[in-house]
Coordinates of C-alpha atoms in Angstrom, one line a residue:
Chain L
Q1 CA 106.1 88.0 91.4
Q2 CA 106.1 89.7 94.7
Q3 CA 106.2 93.4 94.2
V4 CA 106.8 94.4 97.8
K5 CA 109.3 92.5 99.8
Q6 CA 109.3 92.9 103.5
S7 CA 111.8 91.8 106.1
P8 CA 112.3 90.5 108.7
Q9 CA 109.5 88.0 109.0
S10 CA 109.6 88.3 112.7
L11 CA 111.4 90.5 115.2
I12 CA 112.0 90.5 118.9
V13 CA 113.0 93.8 120.5
Q14 CA 113.5 94.7 124.1
K15 CA 111.3 97.4 125.7
G16 CA 112.8 100.8 125.0
G17 CA 114.7 99.6 121.9
I18 CA 114.3 100.5 118.3
S19 CA 112.3 98.3 116.0
I20 CA 113.3 98.4 112.3
I21 CA 111.3 96.8 109.5
N22 CA 112.3 97.1 105.9
C23 CA 110.5 97.0 102.6
A24 CA 111.7 97.0 99.0
Y25 CA 109.5 97.5 95.9
E26 CA 110.0 96.9 92.2
N27 CA 107.3 98.9 90.5
T28 CA 108.6 102.5 90.0
A29 CA 105.0 103.6 89.4
F30 CA 104.3 103.2 93.1
D31 CA 103.9 106.6 94.7
Y32 CA 102.2 106.0 98.0
F33 CA 103.7 103.8 100.8
P34 CA 101.7 103.2 103.9
W35 CA 102.4 101.1 107.0
Y36 CA 99.7 99.2 108.7
Q37 CA 99.6 97.7 112.2
Q38 CA 97.4 94.7 112.8
F39 CA 96.6 93.0 116.2
P40 CA 95.3 89.4 116.3
G41 CA 91.7 89.1 115.2
K42 CA 91.5 92.7 114.1
G43 CA 91.7 94.6 110.8
P44 CA 94.8 96.5 109.8
A45 CA 95.0 100.1 111.0
L46 CA 96.9 102.8 109.1
L47 CA 100.0 103.8 111.1
I48 CA 101.9 106.2 108.9
A49 CA 102.3 106.8 105.2
I50 CA 104.8 108.6 103.0
R51 CA 104.9 109.8 99.4
P52 CA 108.1 109.9 97.4
D53 CA 108.5 113.6 97.5
V54 CA 110.0 113.4 101.0
S55 CA 112.7 111.1 102.4
E56 CA 111.4 110.9 105.9
K57 CA 108.2 111.3 107.9
K58 CA 107.9 111.2 111.6
E59 CA 104.7 110.8 113.7
G60 CA 105.4 110.4 117.4
R61 CA 107.6 107.3 117.9
F62 CA 107.0 106.1 114.3
T63 CA 109.3 107.2 111.5
I64 CA 109.3 106.2 107.8
S65 CA 112.5 106.5 105.9
F66 CA 112.2 106.5 102.2
N67 CA 115.0 105.9 99.6
K68 CA 113.6 106.5 96.1
S69 CA 116.8 105.6 94.2
A70 CA 117.1 102.3 96.1
K71 CA 113.4 101.7 96.0
Q72 CA 113.3 100.9 99.7
F73 CA 111.4 102.2 102.7
S74 CA 111.5 101.3 106.3
L75 CA 109.6 101.8 109.5
H76 CA 111.4 102.7 112.7
I77 CA 109.6 102.4 116.0
M78 CA 111.5 104.3 118.7
D79 CA 111.2 103.4 122.4
S80 CA 109.4 100.2 121.5
Q81 CA 106.7 99.2 124.0
P82 CA 105.0 95.9 124.7
G83 CA 101.8 97.4 123.4
D84 CA 103.5 97.8 120.0
S85 CA 103.6 94.0 119.7
A86 CA 101.6 93.3 116.5
T87 CA 102.1 92.4 112.9
Y88 CA 103.2 95.2 110.7
F89 CA 102.6 95.4 107.0
C90 CA 104.1 97.7 104.5
A91 CA 102.2 98.4 101.3
A92 CA 102.5 100.4 98.1
S93 CA 100.1 101.8 95.5
K94 CA 100.1 103.8 92.4
G95 CA 98.0 106.6 93.7
S96 CA 96.0 107.5 90.7
G97 CA 92.6 106.0 90.1
Y98 CA 91.4 103.7 92.9
S99 CA 93.9 102.8 95.5
T100 CA 94.8 99.1 95.1
L101 CA 97.3 98.3 97.7
T102 CA 100.1 95.8 97.3
F103 CA 101.1 94.4 100.7
G104 CA 104.3 93.0 102.0
K105 CA 104.1 89.6 103.8
G106 CA 104.2 91.2 107.2
T107 CA 106.5 91.3 110.2
M108 CA 105.5 89.9 113.6
L109 CA 107.0 92.2 116.2
L110 CA 107.3 91.1 119.8
V111 CA 108.5 93.7 122.3
S112 CA 109.6 92.0 125.4
P113 CA 109.0 93.7 128.8
Chain V
G1 CA 88.9 110.0 111.5
A2 CA 87.4 107.7 108.9
V3 CA 85.7 104.7 110.3
V4 CA 84.8 101.5 108.5
S5 CA 82.5 99.1 110.3
Q6 CA 82.3 95.4 109.4
H7 CA 79.5 93.1 110.5
P8 CA 79.5 90.5 111.8
S9 CA 82.8 90.2 113.6
W10 CA 82.5 86.4 113.5
V11 CA 80.1 83.9 112.1
I12 CA 79.8 80.2 112.1
C13 CA 77.7 78.6 109.4
K14 CA 76.9 75.1 108.1
S15 CA 78.4 73.8 105.0
G16 CA 76.2 74.6 102.0
T17 CA 74.6 77.7 103.4
S18 CA 75.3 81.3 102.4
V19 CA 76.7 84.0 104.6
K20 CA 76.6 87.8 104.1
I21 CA 79.2 90.2 105.4
E22 CA 78.5 93.9 105.5
C23 CA 81.0 96.7 105.2
R24 CA 80.0 100.3 106.0
S25 CA 81.8 103.5 105.9
L26 CA 80.3 105.4 108.8
D27 CA 81.5 109.0 108.4
F28 CA 82.5 109.3 104.7
Q29 CA 81.4 108.3 101.3
A30 CA 83.4 105.4 99.8
T31 CA 83.5 105.4 96.1
T32 CA 85.6 102.3 96.2
M33 CA 85.6 99.3 98.5
F34 CA 87.9 96.4 98.6
W35 CA 87.5 92.9 100.0
Y36 CA 90.5 90.9 101.3
R37 CA 91.0 87.4 102.6
Q38 CA 93.6 86.6 105.1
F39 CA 94.9 83.2 106.2
P40 CA 96.6 82.8 109.6
K41 CA 99.9 84.5 109.8
Q42 CA 99.8 85.5 106.2
S43 CA 99.3 88.8 104.4
L44 CA 96.1 90.2 103.0
M45 CA 95.0 88.8 99.7
L46 CA 92.9 91.1 97.6
M47 CA 89.8 89.4 96.4
A48 CA 87.9 92.1 94.6
T49 CA 87.4 95.8 94.1
S50 CA 84.0 97.3 93.9
N51 CA 82.9 100.8 92.8
E52 CA 79.5 102.1 93.8
G53 CA 76.9 101.3 91.3
S54 CA 79.0 99.0 89.1
K55 CA 80.1 95.4 89.0
A56 CA 83.0 94.3 91.1
T57 CA 86.3 93.5 89.6
Y58 CA 87.6 90.2 90.8
E59 CA 91.2 89.2 91.2
Q60 CA 92.5 86.2 89.2
G61 CA 91.5 83.0 90.8
V62 CA 88.6 84.4 92.8
E63 CA 85.3 82.8 91.9
K64 CA 82.8 85.6 91.3
D65 CA 79.8 83.3 91.5
K66 CA 80.9 82.1 94.9
F67 CA 81.9 85.5 96.4
L68 CA 79.1 87.9 95.4
I69 CA 79.9 91.5 96.0
N70 CA 77.4 94.3 96.0
H71 CA 78.2 98.0 96.4
A72 CA 74.8 99.5 96.2
S73 CA 75.5 102.8 98.0
L74 CA 78.4 105.0 98.8
T75 CA 78.4 103.7 102.4
L76 CA 77.7 100.0 102.0
S77 CA 79.3 97.0 100.3
T78 CA 78.4 93.4 101.0
L79 CA 80.2 90.2 100.4
T80 CA 78.1 87.0 100.2
V81 CA 79.9 83.7 100.4
T82 CA 77.5 81.3 98.6
S83 CA 77.3 77.6 99.3
A84 CA 80.1 77.9 101.8
H85 CA 82.5 75.0 102.4
P86 CA 85.0 74.5 105.2
E87 CA 87.8 75.7 102.8
D88 CA 86.1 79.1 102.7
S89 CA 86.8 79.5 106.5
S90 CA 89.0 82.5 106.8
F91 CA 89.3 86.1 108.0
Y92 CA 87.6 88.5 105.6
I93 CA 88.5 92.2 105.7
C94 CA 87.0 95.1 103.8
S95 CA 88.5 98.5 103.2
A96 CA 87.2 101.7 101.8
S97 CA 88.6 104.8 100.1
R98 CA 87.1 108.2 100.2
A99 CA 86.1 109.9 97.0
A100 CA 88.5 112.8 97.4
S101 CA 91.3 110.8 98.9
Y102 CA 94.6 110.3 97.1
T103 CA 95.0 106.7 98.0
E104 CA 94.3 106.3 101.7
A105 CA 92.3 103.2 102.6
F106 CA 90.6 102.5 105.9
F107 CA 90.0 98.9 107.0
G108 CA 87.1 97.3 108.8
Q109 CA 87.7 95.1 111.9
G110 CA 87.4 91.9 109.9
T111 CA 85.0 89.0 109.9
R112 CA 86.1 85.5 111.1
L113 CA 84.1 83.0 109.0
T114 CA 84.1 79.4 110.2
V115 CA 82.2 76.9 108.0
V116 CA 81.4 73.6 109.8

């Protein structure tokens, strides 16, 4: 059973456009929702994360929107740049104890020049 | 920021030999470290969780005798792939969590293992 569903699987956006990636979760015990960016041959890097006490978090061009009642959260990349082309993973964890992350399947983003 | 260093970045070994991968937290103490495996164009698959000074907890389907994990200190965990076979070829990634952190995990750069 996949606990974190991520869509779309791939995405092509023009330079300057908005990239939107969505995730939905099932486990209501999840209380920490990070997004990771991964370039080919590299490990994932934490991009931005949110906890359920807020509905939105913004860091530069990256924004997480969180809808607790719908059990959904999304990543918005404003003014997308070719350098943003990477695979993005959403994840979720329960927070208490050790932090075992449940990952979505990933979205390959290509920002065309 | 928190830095996790993984070594080596890539390794090629002969079938039947063992390979050790190191994961170090450079500027923080990691009470918990995680080992993942990633196949091309797929998500990260958690293999095991290790806490400093105790035995690792392996995920279902992961052979603990094949993938030996040691977390001897708060800054070092090692994954040894024993008697490696071509099907063990993969991208292995570690991550570490700080003792005082809520849940934040920092990832190493990954190790590409090719077994020939």
